[in-house]
Coordinates of C-alpha atoms and ligand atoms in Angstrom, one line a residue:
T1 CA -0.3 0.1 0.0
E2 CA 1.1 3.6 -0.5
L3 CA 2.4 5.5 2.3
S4 CA -0.1 8.4 1.1
H5 CA -2.9 5.6 2.0
I6 CA -2.0 4.4 5.2
R7 CA -3.2 5.8 8.6
N8 CA -1.8 4.5 11.6
F9 CA -3.8 5.3 15.1
S10 CA -4.3 4.2 18.5
I11 CA -7.1 5.1 20.9
V12 CA -6.6 6.4 24.3
A13 CA -8.9 6.9 27.1
H14 CA -9.8 6.4 30.9
I15 CA -11.0 3.3 31.4
D16 CA -14.8 3.0 30.9
H17 CA -15.0 5.8 28.5
G18 CA -15.7 3.6 25.5
K19 CA -12.6 2.6 23.7
S20 CA -13.2 -0.9 23.3
T21 CA -16.8 -0.2 22.2
L22 CA -15.5 2.5 19.8
A23 CA -13.0 0.2 18.3
D24 CA -15.5 -2.3 17.8
R25 CA -18.0 0.2 15.9
L26 CA -14.9 1.4 13.7
I27 CA -14.3 -2.4 12.7
Q28 CA -17.9 -3.3 12.3
S29 CA -18.9 0.0 10.4
T30 CA -16.5 -0.6 7.8
G31 CA -17.3 -4.3 7.2
T32 CA -14.1 -5.6 8.3
V33 CA -16.2 -8.2 10.4
Q34 CA -19.6 -9.6 9.4
D35 CA -22.1 -8.5 11.7
R36 CA -22.8 -12.2 12.8
E37 CA -19.3 -12.6 13.9
M38 CA -19.4 -9.6 15.9
K39 CA -19.2 -10.1 19.5
A40 CA -19.0 -7.3 22.0
Q41 CA -15.6 -6.0 22.6
L42 CA -13.6 -7.9 19.8
L43 CA -10.4 -6.8 20.7
D44 CA -10.5 -7.7 24.4
S45 CA -9.5 -11.4 23.9
M46 CA -8.7 -12.7 27.1
D47 CA -11.4 -13.9 29.6
I48 CA -10.1 -12.0 32.5
E49 CA -9.9 -8.5 30.3
R50 CA -13.4 -9.5 29.2
E51 CA -14.6 -10.1 32.9
R52 CA -13.0 -6.8 34.0
G53 CA -13.7 -5.0 30.9
I54 CA -10.1 -3.9 30.8
T55 CA -7.4 -4.3 27.7
I56 CA -4.2 -6.1 29.1
K57 CA -2.2 -6.7 25.9
A58 CA -2.2 -4.3 22.9
Q59 CA -4.2 -5.7 20.0
T60 CA -4.3 -4.4 16.3
V61 CA -6.8 -4.4 13.6
R62 CA -6.5 -3.5 9.9
I63 CA -9.5 -1.6 8.8
D64 CA -10.0 -1.0 5.0
Y65 CA -12.1 2.1 4.5
K66 CA -13.4 3.3 1.4
A67 CA -13.6 7.2 2.1
L68 CA -15.8 10.0 0.4
N69 CA -13.3 10.8 -1.7
G70 CA -13.7 7.5 -3.4
E71 CA -10.3 6.6 -2.4
T72 CA -9.7 3.3 -0.3
Y73 CA -7.4 3.9 2.9
V74 CA -5.9 1.1 5.2
L75 CA -6.4 2.3 8.7
N76 CA -4.5 0.4 11.1
L77 CA -5.7 0.3 14.7
I78 CA -3.5 -0.5 17.9
D79 CA -5.4 -0.9 20.9
T80 CA -3.0 0.0 23.6
P81 CA -3.4 -1.5 27.3
G82 CA -5.5 0.7 29.5
H83 CA -4.0 0.2 32.7
V84 CA -1.1 1.9 34.6
D85 CA 1.0 -1.1 35.3
F86 CA 1.5 -1.5 31.4
A87 CA 2.4 1.9 30.7
Y88 CA 6.0 1.0 29.3
E89 CA 4.0 -1.0 26.7
V90 CA 1.6 1.9 26.0
S91 CA 4.4 4.4 25.4
R92 CA 6.0 1.8 23.0
S93 CA 3.1 1.2 20.9
M94 CA 2.2 4.7 20.8
R95 CA 5.7 5.1 18.8
A96 CA 4.5 2.7 16.3
V97 CA 1.6 4.9 15.0
E98 CA 1.3 8.9 14.1
G99 CA -2.0 9.5 15.7
S100 CA -4.3 9.1 18.7
L101 CA -8.1 9.2 19.1
L102 CA -8.9 10.9 22.4
V103 CA -11.9 9.2 23.8
V104 CA -13.5 11.1 26.7
D105 CA -16.6 10.2 28.0
S106 CA -19.0 13.4 27.5
T107 CA -21.1 12.5 30.7
Q108 CA -17.7 12.4 32.8
G109 CA -15.0 14.2 31.3
V110 CA -11.0 14.3 31.5
E111 CA -9.8 11.8 33.8
A112 CA -6.3 10.9 35.6
Q113 CA -5.6 8.2 32.7
T114 CA -6.9 10.5 30.1
L115 CA -4.0 12.9 31.0
A116 CA -1.4 10.2 31.3
N117 CA -2.3 8.6 28.2
V118 CA -2.2 11.9 26.3
Y119 CA 1.2 12.4 27.5
H120 CA 2.1 9.4 25.9
A121 CA 0.5 10.4 22.8
L122 CA 2.2 13.9 22.8
D123 CA 5.6 12.1 23.7
A124 CA 5.2 10.2 20.5
D125 CA 4.5 13.4 18.6
H126 CA 0.7 12.5 17.6
E127 CA -1.8 14.0 15.8
I128 CA -4.9 14.1 18.4
V129 CA -8.4 13.9 17.5
P130 CA -10.7 14.4 20.3
V131 CA -13.6 12.1 20.4
L132 CA -16.5 12.9 22.8
N133 CA -18.2 9.7 23.2
K134 CA -21.9 8.8 25.1
I135 CA -23.3 11.7 23.5
D136 CA -26.7 9.7 23.4
L137 CA -26.9 9.8 27.3
P138 CA -29.0 12.6 28.6
A139 CA -26.0 13.9 31.2
S140 CA -24.1 14.4 28.1
E141 CA -22.3 17.5 28.1
P142 CA -20.2 18.2 25.2
D143 CA -19.7 22.1 25.1
R144 CA -18.6 21.7 28.9
I145 CA -16.0 18.7 28.2
K146 CA -14.7 20.4 25.4
E147 CA -13.5 23.4 27.4
Q148 CA -12.1 21.0 29.9
I149 CA -10.1 19.3 27.4
E150 CA -8.8 22.7 26.2
D151 CA -8.1 24.0 29.6
V152 CA -6.7 20.8 31.3
I153 CA -4.7 19.2 28.2
G154 CA -4.4 22.3 26.3
I155 CA -5.3 21.0 22.7
D156 CA -7.7 22.5 20.2
A157 CA -11.2 20.6 20.9
S158 CA -13.3 22.9 18.9
E159 CA -13.5 20.3 16.2
A160 CA -13.8 17.4 18.5
M161 CA -16.2 14.4 17.0
L162 CA -19.7 14.0 18.8
V163 CA -19.7 10.4 18.9
S164 CA -21.9 7.5 20.5
A165 CA -20.2 4.3 20.1
K166 CA -23.3 2.6 21.4
T167 CA -25.7 3.7 18.3
G168 CA -23.1 4.3 15.8
Q169 CA -23.7 8.3 15.8
G170 CA -20.7 10.1 14.3
I171 CA -18.7 6.9 13.2
R172 CA -18.5 8.0 9.7
E173 CA -17.3 11.3 10.7
T174 CA -14.7 9.8 12.9
L175 CA -13.5 7.6 10.0
E176 CA -13.3 10.6 7.9
A177 CA -11.4 12.7 10.5
I178 CA -8.8 9.8 10.7
V179 CA -8.4 9.9 7.0
H180 CA -8.1 13.8 6.8
R181 CA -6.9 14.9 10.1
L182 CA -4.2 12.3 10.9
P183 CA -0.9 12.4 8.9
A184 CA 0.1 9.5 6.5
P185 CA 3.2 7.6 7.7
K186 CA 6.7 8.2 6.5
G187 CA 9.3 5.6 5.6
D188 CA 11.9 4.7 2.6
R189 CA 11.0 1.5 0.8
D190 CA 14.4 1.3 -0.5
A191 CA 16.4 1.5 2.7
P192 CA 17.5 -1.5 4.9
L193 CA 15.0 -3.1 7.0
K194 CA 14.1 -1.6 10.4
A195 CA 10.9 -2.8 11.8
M196 CA 9.7 -2.2 15.6
L197 CA 8.8 -4.9 17.7
V198 CA 5.3 -3.7 19.1
D199 CA 3.9 -6.4 21.0
S200 CA 4.5 -10.5 21.1
W201 CA 2.6 -13.3 22.5
Y202 CA 2.6 -17.3 22.3
D203 CA 0.1 -19.0 19.9
L204 CA -0.4 -22.9 20.5
Y205 CA -0.1 -23.6 16.8
L206 CA 2.3 -20.9 15.6
G207 CA 4.6 -20.5 18.4
V208 CA 5.6 -16.9 19.2
V209 CA 3.7 -14.2 17.2
V210 CA 5.5 -11.0 16.6
L211 CA 3.7 -7.7 15.9
V212 CA 5.7 -5.3 14.1
R213 CA 5.7 -1.8 12.6
I214 CA 7.7 -1.4 9.5
M215 CA 9.7 2.1 9.7
D216 CA 11.8 1.5 6.6
G217 CA 12.2 -1.2 3.9
K218 CA 10.3 -4.4 3.6
L219 CA 9.6 -7.8 4.8
R220 CA 9.1 -10.9 3.2
K221 CA 8.3 -14.7 3.8
N222 CA 11.5 -16.6 4.1
D223 CA 13.7 -13.4 4.7
R224 CA 16.5 -14.0 7.3
I225 CA 16.0 -11.4 10.2
R226 CA 17.9 -10.3 13.2
F227 CA 16.6 -9.1 16.6
M228 CA 19.1 -6.3 17.2
Q229 CA 18.7 -6.5 21.1
N230 CA 20.2 -10.0 21.6
G231 CA 21.6 -10.7 18.0
T232 CA 19.5 -13.8 17.4
V233 CA 18.7 -14.4 13.8
H234 CA 15.4 -16.4 12.5
Q235 CA 14.0 -17.5 9.2
V236 CA 10.5 -15.9 8.6
D237 CA 7.9 -18.5 8.0
R238 CA 4.6 -16.5 7.8
I239 CA 3.9 -12.7 7.7
G240 CA 0.2 -11.2 7.5
V241 CA -2.0 -8.6 8.9
F242 CA -5.0 -8.8 11.2
K243 CA -8.6 -8.3 10.0
P244 CA -8.9 -8.9 12.8
G245 CA -8.3 -12.4 12.3
M246 CA -4.9 -13.6 10.6
L247 CA -4.8 -13.0 6.8
P248 CA -1.5 -13.6 5.2
V249 CA 0.2 -11.2 2.7
E250 CA 3.2 -11.2 0.5
E251 CA 4.8 -8.3 1.7
L252 CA 4.8 -5.9 4.3
G253 CA 6.3 -2.5 3.3
P254 CA 7.0 0.7 5.1
G255 CA 4.2 2.4 7.4
E256 CA 2.5 -1.0 7.5
I257 CA 1.6 -2.8 10.6
G258 CA 1.3 -6.8 10.7
F259 CA 2.5 -10.1 12.3
L260 CA 5.3 -12.5 11.5
T261 CA 6.1 -15.9 12.9
A262 CA 9.8 -17.7 12.4
S263 CA 9.7 -20.5 14.9
I264 CA 10.4 -18.6 17.9
K265 CA 10.0 -20.6 21.0
Q266 CA 9.7 -18.1 23.8
V267 CA 8.2 -14.6 24.0
R268 CA 11.3 -13.8 26.4
D269 CA 13.4 -13.6 23.1
T270 CA 11.0 -11.1 21.6
K271 CA 11.3 -7.9 23.7
V272 CA 8.9 -5.0 23.2
G273 CA 10.6 -2.0 21.4
D274 CA 13.4 -4.1 20.1
T275 CA 14.1 -3.3 16.2
I276 CA 14.3 -6.1 13.5
T277 CA 16.2 -6.0 10.7
H278 CA 17.6 -8.3 7.8
E279 CA 20.4 -10.7 8.7
K280 CA 22.4 -9.7 5.5
K281 CA 22.2 -6.0 4.4
G282 CA 20.6 -4.8 7.6
T283 CA 20.4 -1.4 9.4
E284 CA 23.4 -0.5 11.7
T285 CA 21.2 2.0 14.0
P286 CA 18.4 0.6 15.8
L287 CA 15.4 2.7 16.6
P288 CA 16.0 4.8 19.6
G289 CA 15.1 4.5 23.3
F290 CA 14.8 0.6 23.9
A291 CA 14.5 -0.1 27.3
P292 CA 13.0 -3.5 28.4
S293 CA 10.0 -3.3 30.9
V294 CA 11.4 -4.5 34.4
P295 CA 9.4 -5.9 37.1
V296 CA 8.5 -3.5 40.3
V297 CA 6.5 -5.7 42.4
F298 CA 7.7 -8.9 43.7
C299 CA 5.7 -11.4 46.2
G300 CA 5.9 -15.2 46.6
L301 CA 3.8 -17.8 45.4
F302 CA 3.3 -21.0 47.2
P303 CA 1.3 -23.9 46.7
V304 CA -1.2 -24.6 49.8
D305 CA -0.8 -27.8 49.3
S306 CA 3.2 -28.6 49.1
A307 CA 2.5 -31.9 46.7
E308 CA 1.2 -29.4 44.1
F309 CA 4.6 -27.8 43.6
E310 CA 5.4 -29.1 40.4
D311 CA 2.1 -28.3 38.8
L312 CA 2.6 -24.6 40.2
R313 CA 6.1 -24.9 38.3
N314 CA 4.6 -26.2 35.3
A315 CA 2.0 -23.3 35.3
I316 CA 4.3 -20.4 36.1
E317 CA 6.7 -21.8 33.4
K318 CA 3.8 -21.8 30.6
L319 CA 2.6 -18.4 31.8
A320 CA 6.2 -16.7 31.4
L321 CA 6.5 -18.1 28.0
N322 CA 3.7 -15.7 26.9
D323 CA 4.7 -12.8 29.1
A324 CA 8.4 -11.3 29.2
S325 CA 7.5 -9.1 31.8
F326 CA 6.7 -11.8 34.4
S327 CA 9.9 -13.2 36.0
Y328 CA 10.1 -15.7 38.4
E329 CA 13.0 -17.7 40.2
M330 CA 12.6 -20.5 43.2
E331 CA 12.0 -19.5 46.4
T332 CA 12.3 -21.7 49.9
S333 CA 10.5 -20.2 52.7
A334 CA 10.7 -21.9 56.2
A335 CA 7.0 -21.3 56.9
L336 CA 6.0 -22.0 53.3
G337 CA 8.1 -24.7 51.8
F338 CA 9.1 -24.6 48.2
G339 CA 7.7 -22.0 45.6
F340 CA 8.5 -18.9 43.6
R341 CA 9.7 -15.6 44.1
C342 CA 7.7 -13.6 41.3
G343 CA 8.4 -10.3 39.7
F344 CA 5.3 -8.3 38.2
L345 CA 5.0 -5.0 36.2
G346 CA 2.4 -3.8 39.2
L347 CA -0.5 -4.8 41.1
L348 CA -3.0 -5.8 38.5
H349 CA -0.3 -7.6 36.5
L350 CA 0.0 -9.7 39.8
E351 CA -3.6 -10.2 40.2
V352 CA -3.8 -11.3 36.6
I353 CA -1.1 -14.0 37.0
R354 CA -2.6 -15.3 40.3
D355 CA -6.3 -15.4 38.7
R356 CA -4.9 -17.4 35.8
I357 CA -2.7 -20.0 37.9
D358 CA -6.0 -20.2 40.0
R359 CA -8.4 -20.6 37.3
E360 CA -6.7 -22.3 34.3
Y361 CA -4.4 -24.6 36.5
N362 CA -6.5 -24.9 39.4
I363 CA -3.9 -24.7 42.1
D364 CA -4.8 -22.8 45.7
L365 CA -2.0 -20.5 46.1
I366 CA -0.4 -18.6 49.2
T367 CA 0.5 -15.0 48.1
T368 CA 3.0 -13.4 50.3
A369 CA 2.8 -9.5 50.8
P370 CA 3.9 -7.6 47.7
S371 CA 7.1 -5.7 48.0
V372 CA 8.8 -3.4 45.8
V373 CA 12.6 -3.5 45.1
Y374 CA 14.9 -1.8 47.9
N375 CA 18.3 -0.9 47.1
V376 CA 20.3 -1.7 50.2
H377 CA 23.7 -0.2 50.4
M378 CA 26.1 -2.2 52.5
K379 CA 28.6 -0.5 54.9
D380 CA 31.4 -2.0 52.6
G381 CA 30.3 -0.2 49.5
E382 CA 28.2 -3.1 47.9
M383 CA 24.7 -2.6 46.8
I384 CA 22.0 -5.2 46.9
E385 CA 18.9 -5.1 45.2
L386 CA 16.4 -6.5 47.6
H387 CA 13.4 -8.4 46.1
N388 CA 12.4 -10.4 49.5
P389 CA 12.1 -8.6 52.9
A390 CA 13.0 -11.7 54.3
D391 CA 16.8 -11.4 52.5
M392 CA 17.2 -8.0 54.2
P393 CA 20.9 -8.5 55.6
D394 CA 21.6 -7.8 59.1
L395 CA 21.2 -4.2 60.3
T396 CA 24.9 -3.9 61.4
H397 CA 26.4 -4.4 58.1
V398 CA 23.7 -1.8 56.3
S399 CA 24.7 1.6 55.5
H400 CA 21.4 2.7 54.1
V401 CA 18.3 1.8 52.1
E402 CA 16.7 3.4 49.2
E403 CA 13.3 2.8 47.8
P404 CA 11.2 3.5 44.7
R405 CA 9.2 6.6 44.4
I406 CA 6.2 7.6 42.0
K407 CA 4.5 10.5 40.9
A408 CA 1.1 10.1 41.4
T409 CA -1.8 12.2 39.6
I410 CA -5.4 12.0 40.9
M411 CA -8.4 13.6 40.1
V412 CA -11.2 14.1 42.3
P413 CA -14.5 15.9 43.0
D414 CA -14.1 18.8 45.6
D415 CA -15.9 16.8 48.1
Y416 CA -13.3 14.6 48.6
L417 CA -10.6 16.2 48.3
G418 CA -9.6 16.5 51.8
D419 CA -9.9 12.8 52.4
V420 CA -7.5 12.3 49.3
L421 CA -5.0 14.5 51.0
K422 CA -5.2 12.8 54.4
L423 CA -4.7 9.6 52.5
C424 CA -1.7 10.8 50.6
Q425 CA -0.2 12.4 53.7
D426 CA -0.9 9.1 55.8
R427 CA 0.9 7.4 52.8
R428 CA 4.2 9.4 53.6
G429 CA 3.2 11.3 50.4
I430 CA 4.5 14.8 49.6
Q431 CA 2.3 17.2 48.0
Q432 CA 3.8 18.8 44.5
E433 CA 0.5 20.3 43.0
L434 CA -3.0 21.1 43.6
T435 CA -4.7 22.6 40.7
Y436 CA -7.8 22.8 39.0
A437 CA -8.9 20.9 35.8
G438 CA -12.1 23.1 35.1
S439 CA -14.1 22.5 38.4
R440 CA -12.0 19.1 39.3
P441 CA -8.9 19.4 41.6
L442 CA -6.3 17.8 40.2
V443 CA -3.4 16.6 42.7
V444 CA 0.0 15.3 42.2
Y445 CA 2.0 13.7 45.0
D446 CA 5.2 12.2 45.2
L447 CA 4.7 9.0 47.2
P448 CA 6.8 5.9 48.1
L449 CA 6.0 3.2 45.8
N450 CA 5.6 0.8 48.6
E451 CA 2.9 2.8 50.2
V452 CA 0.8 2.2 47.0
V453 CA 1.2 -1.2 46.1
F454 CA -0.8 -2.9 48.5
D455 CA -3.9 -1.4 48.8
F456 CA -3.7 2.5 48.3
Y457 CA -5.9 2.1 44.9
D458 CA -8.8 0.5 47.2
R459 CA -8.5 3.1 49.5
L460 CA -8.6 5.8 47.1
K461 CA -11.9 4.2 45.8
S462 CA -13.4 3.9 48.9
V463 CA -12.5 7.1 50.4
T464 CA -14.0 8.9 47.3
K465 CA -16.8 6.5 46.4
G466 CA -15.4 5.7 43.2
Y467 CA -15.0 9.1 42.1
A468 CA -11.6 9.4 42.0
S469 CA -9.1 8.7 39.1
F470 CA -5.3 7.7 39.5
D471 CA -2.1 7.3 37.6
Y472 CA 1.3 7.0 38.4
Q473 CA 4.8 6.8 37.3
I474 CA 8.1 5.9 39.0
T475 CA 10.3 8.7 39.4
G476 CA 13.5 7.1 41.0
Y477 CA 14.9 5.7 44.2
R478 CA 15.2 7.9 47.2
Q479 CA 16.9 7.0 50.9
D480 CA 14.6 6.5 53.9
N481 CA 14.6 5.2 57.2
L482 CA 13.3 1.6 56.2
V483 CA 13.9 -1.0 58.5
K484 CA 12.9 -4.9 58.6
M485 CA 9.9 -5.7 60.4
S486 CA 9.6 -9.4 61.5
I487 CA 6.6 -11.2 62.6
L488 CA 6.5 -13.9 65.4
V489 CA 3.8 -16.5 65.9
N490 CA 4.4 -18.6 69.0
D491 CA 8.1 -17.0 69.3
E492 CA 8.8 -18.3 65.7
P493 CA 9.2 -15.6 62.8
V494 CA 7.0 -16.3 60.1
D495 CA 9.5 -15.1 57.2
A496 CA 6.6 -14.8 54.5
L497 CA 5.0 -12.2 56.8
S498 CA 7.7 -9.8 57.1
M499 CA 8.1 -6.5 55.6
M500 CA 10.1 -3.4 54.9
V501 CA 8.3 -0.3 56.9
H502 CA 9.4 3.2 57.5
R503 CA 10.7 3.4 61.0
D504 CA 8.5 6.1 62.1
R505 CA 5.4 3.9 60.9
A506 CA 6.7 0.7 62.5
E507 CA 4.8 0.5 65.7
M508 CA 1.7 1.7 63.9
R509 CA 1.8 -1.0 61.3
G510 CA 3.2 -3.8 63.7
R511 CA 0.5 -3.2 66.0
A512 CA -2.2 -3.4 63.3
M513 CA -0.6 -6.7 62.1
V514 CA -0.6 -8.4 65.3
E515 CA -4.5 -7.1 66.1
K516 CA -5.2 -8.6 62.7
L517 CA -3.4 -11.7 63.0
K518 CA -5.1 -12.5 66.2
E519 CA -8.7 -12.1 64.5
L520 CA -7.4 -14.4 61.6
I521 CA -5.7 -17.2 63.2
P522 CA -8.3 -19.7 65.1
R523 CA -7.6 -20.4 68.8
H524 CA -5.5 -23.4 69.2
M525 CA -5.6 -25.7 72.7
F526 CA -2.4 -23.7 73.9
K527 CA -2.4 -19.9 74.1
I528 CA -0.1 -18.2 70.9
P529 CA 1.6 -15.1 71.5
I530 CA 1.8 -12.8 68.3
Q531 CA 4.7 -10.4 68.0
A532 CA 6.1 -7.9 65.6
A533 CA 9.9 -7.1 66.0
I534 CA 12.5 -5.2 64.7
G535 CA 16.1 -6.5 64.9
G536 CA 15.4 -8.3 68.1
K537 CA 13.3 -5.4 69.9
V538 CA 9.4 -6.5 69.7
I539 CA 7.5 -3.4 69.3
A540 CA 3.9 -4.7 69.4
R541 CA 2.5 -8.0 70.7
E542 CA -0.8 -9.8 71.1
T543 CA -1.7 -13.1 72.7
L544 CA -4.3 -15.3 71.3
S545 CA -5.9 -17.4 74.1
A546 CA -6.3 -21.0 74.1
M547 CA -9.7 -22.7 72.8
R548 CA -12.4 -24.7 74.5
K549 CA -12.3 -28.3 73.6
D550 CA -15.6 -28.6 71.7
V551 CA -16.2 -26.1 69.0
T552 CA -19.9 -26.8 68.8
A553 CA -20.4 -26.4 72.4
K554 CA -21.5 -23.0 71.9
C555 CA -24.4 -24.0 69.5
Y556 CA -26.5 -25.4 72.5
G557 CA -29.8 -27.3 71.9
G558 CA -30.0 -30.2 69.3
D559 CA -29.8 -28.2 66.2
A560 CA -27.7 -30.8 64.3
T561 CA -27.5 -28.9 60.6
R562 CA -25.9 -26.0 62.4
K563 CA -23.7 -28.2 64.1
R564 CA -22.7 -29.9 61.2
K565 CA -22.5 -26.9 59.0
L566 CA -20.0 -25.5 61.6
L567 CA -18.0 -28.5 61.7
D568 CA -17.9 -28.3 57.8
K569 CA -17.0 -24.7 57.8
Q570 CA -13.8 -25.9 60.2
K571 CA -13.1 -28.5 57.9
A572 CA -12.9 -26.4 54.9
G573 CA -11.0 -23.9 56.8
K574 CA -8.4 -26.6 57.5
K575 CA -7.8 -27.4 53.8
K576 CA -6.5 -23.6 53.3
M577 CA -4.3 -23.5 56.2
R578 CA -0.6 -24.0 56.6
Q579 CA 1.0 -25.1 59.5
F580 CA 3.9 -23.0 61.2
G581 CA 5.6 -24.9 63.9
K582 CA 2.8 -26.1 66.0
V583 CA 0.2 -23.1 64.8
D584 CA -2.0 -23.2 61.8
I585 CA -2.2 -20.1 60.0
P586 CA -5.2 -19.5 57.5
Q587 CA -4.0 -18.3 53.9
E588 CA -6.2 -15.2 53.8
A589 CA -3.9 -14.1 56.8
F590 CA -1.0 -13.6 54.5
I591 CA -2.9 -10.7 52.5
S592 CA -5.7 -9.6 54.8
A593 CA -2.8 -8.9 57.6
L594 CA -1.2 -6.4 55.7
K595 CA -4.2 -4.3 54.4
M596 CA -4.1 -1.2 56.7
D597 CA -8.1 0.4 57.3
Ligands
GDP601 P1 -13.3 1.2 27.7 O1 -12.8 0.8 29.1 O2 -13.0 2.4 27.4 O3 -12.6 0.2 26.7 O4 -14.9 1.0 27.7 P2 -15.9 0.1 27.2 O5 -15.7 0.3 25.5 O6 -15.6 -1.2 27.8 O7 -17.1 0.8 27.7 C1 -17.4 1.0 29.0 C2 -18.9 1.2 29.1 O8 -19.7 2.3 28.4 C3 -19.7 -0.1 28.4 O9 -20.8 -0.5 29.3 C4 -20.2 0.4 27.2 O10 -21.3 -0.6 26.8 C5 -20.6 1.7 27.5 N1 -20.6 2.6 26.2 C6 -19.8 3.0 25.6 N2 -19.6 3.8 24.6 C7 -21.0 4.3 24.9 C8 -21.9 5.0 24.3 O11 -21.5 5.9 23.2 N3 -23.0 5.4 24.6 C9 -23.4 4.8 25.9 N4 -24.7 4.9 26.5 N5 -22.7 3.6 26.3 C10 -21.7 3.6 26.1
MG602 MG1 -11.7 -1.7 26.9

C-alpha cells in the first residue's frame, strides 16, 4: 500500500470511557467483520479482560475504509493497554503509530488516565483527534467537556467528534477525520529493513507471534531477520495482517503494521521495543529509546498443598512463556516450603497471573505480601537489590536503604479532596501540585511506591466513593529510614509475613498487624503469642488465648444441621491453612494482615 493511503492510530481513553466499544464500531461499520461474527469487545480477547472490561495486551486490527473521496485507505488501529501497570507497553505501542483518537466520556470528562495517556501520545508526537463519546446519554455535556479538554490538556477541541459508540452516531465522521486529520506514515522502501517490535505473544499452533511496524524497507516470507537487542537470527515463515483474524500477505512495506512468525520458541526472546532488521544488509542503527520493562513488584507464590509444587512450576513456566515482563525464581521459605519469588509490572499484573494460576491450572495459592525492590547499600560499599524482605541483611552491616518513588496524579471531586490529601499524607506522600482542571481538583503527589502497591488504589476508591481517578509513574529511588519488621507467631518468625516499613510507622504497622493476625488465626489448644519485632526488639504484641475443647459447644440445643455446618466450615478452613511450627495459619492471613484500614 502507498504510504499516502495508510493511517496508523491508537485509541486512548480513561477506563470505561468507551475505547473498546468505539473500536468495535469502527471495525463493524467498515465491514471488516460480518455482523454475525461480531461479539462485543472484539479486541479484548483474554477472559480476565472480558470480565473486568480492561485491555491488558495491545491488540491490532487493519481496517479497509472507502472514504467519501472515493479512495480506499488502510487504517491500522492499535488498541493499547489501559492500565498503569502497562505504561511502558503503552508508550512503545504509541511509537508505532502517528495519531490518536482521544476518547473522553462526555458525561464524565477528563480523568487521570486520560491525562496520562495524552502525555504518552504527545511524547510520541501524535496528531490527536478528540472524540466525545456517549452523546446519546442525557447527561452528556459536550460543550463543557470541550472546554475542559482545552483547559486541562491544552489541545484544540473545537472540532472534537461527537460520537455515540453505542448507537453508531458520528462513526462515519470519525473515520473521515482519521483519513483527513491524521498524518500518513513516513518511511523509505529502499532503505535497509527497520521494523519495530510492538508486541508478541505465544500461540499454541504458530509459536511466538510478533507484531511489527515497518519503519523502513520491506519484509517478506523466508527473509532471514535479526533481533538487534540480542542478535538472534530467525527465518520468517509467515507474515500477515489482522483483519482481525490472521490474513497472510506477500509483503509488509513501510508504514504497515502486521505480524510475523519465525519458529521462535519463547516470548522472552522478543522484547517489546526491539528493532528487527535483515541478517544481511541490515541497518546498523536500531530505533531509539529501547528499555525493556522491568518488574517493580515482587511477591512469593506458594502452593497451599506442597504436593502441588511441580504443577505450580509448570503453570508458572507456561505463563512466563507468554509474558516477558513476568519473572520468577525458585524460593524456599521456612514457613511455606517450596515456591516461587515472582516479579510483576504492578499489582494488576500480579492479580492477573494469580487468577490465571488459580483458574486455568486449578492450584490453590498462598501469595505473600507484595514488596517493591529496595536498594540496600552495605557498609562495605556493595549494593544489593532486595526483592524479598526476608533476605534483608543484618542491620549492623547496612549503611542505608533506598526505595522507589512515584509521581501520582489524582483527579477527584471537590467534596472528597480533603480525604484524598489525608490518605496521601498518611502514606508518606509529599504534595507537589494542587490545581484545578475545570472545576475538578487535580493533585500531584510524590509517594513511596511501597505505600501504594498494597491497597492504595482500593482505599482511594473507597474514600472517594469511586469518583477519584489515579495514575502514576516511577520517578526514581530515594533514601529513607527503612527497616525490616518481622512477625513471630508462637515465638517463631514467619518469614513470609516480614516486611519493610518506615521506622516512624513501624509501631503503628506492627500493632495493626498483630491485631489483625489475632483475629485471623483460629484459636488452638494452647495460647499463642503474636509479636512484631525490629531486629531483636519487640514493638507490638498480642496473645491469642487457648480454645475450649468442643467447637460446637456454643451451639447449644439439638440443632444438628447447624452443628454439622460449623464442623464442615472448620474442615474447609483447615484445607486452606498451613502449619507453622505448631500453629495453623489460614491462607488469607497473608494478604489480609497487611491491609491497612
Ligand atoms: P473502555 O474501558 O474504554 O474500553 O470502555 P468500554 O468500551 O468497555 O465501555 C464502557 C461502558 O460504556 C460499556 O458498558 C459500554 O457499553 C458503555 N458505552 C461505550 N460507549 C457508549 C456510548 O456511546 N453510549 C453509551 N450509552 N454507552 C456506551
Ligand atoms: Mg476496553
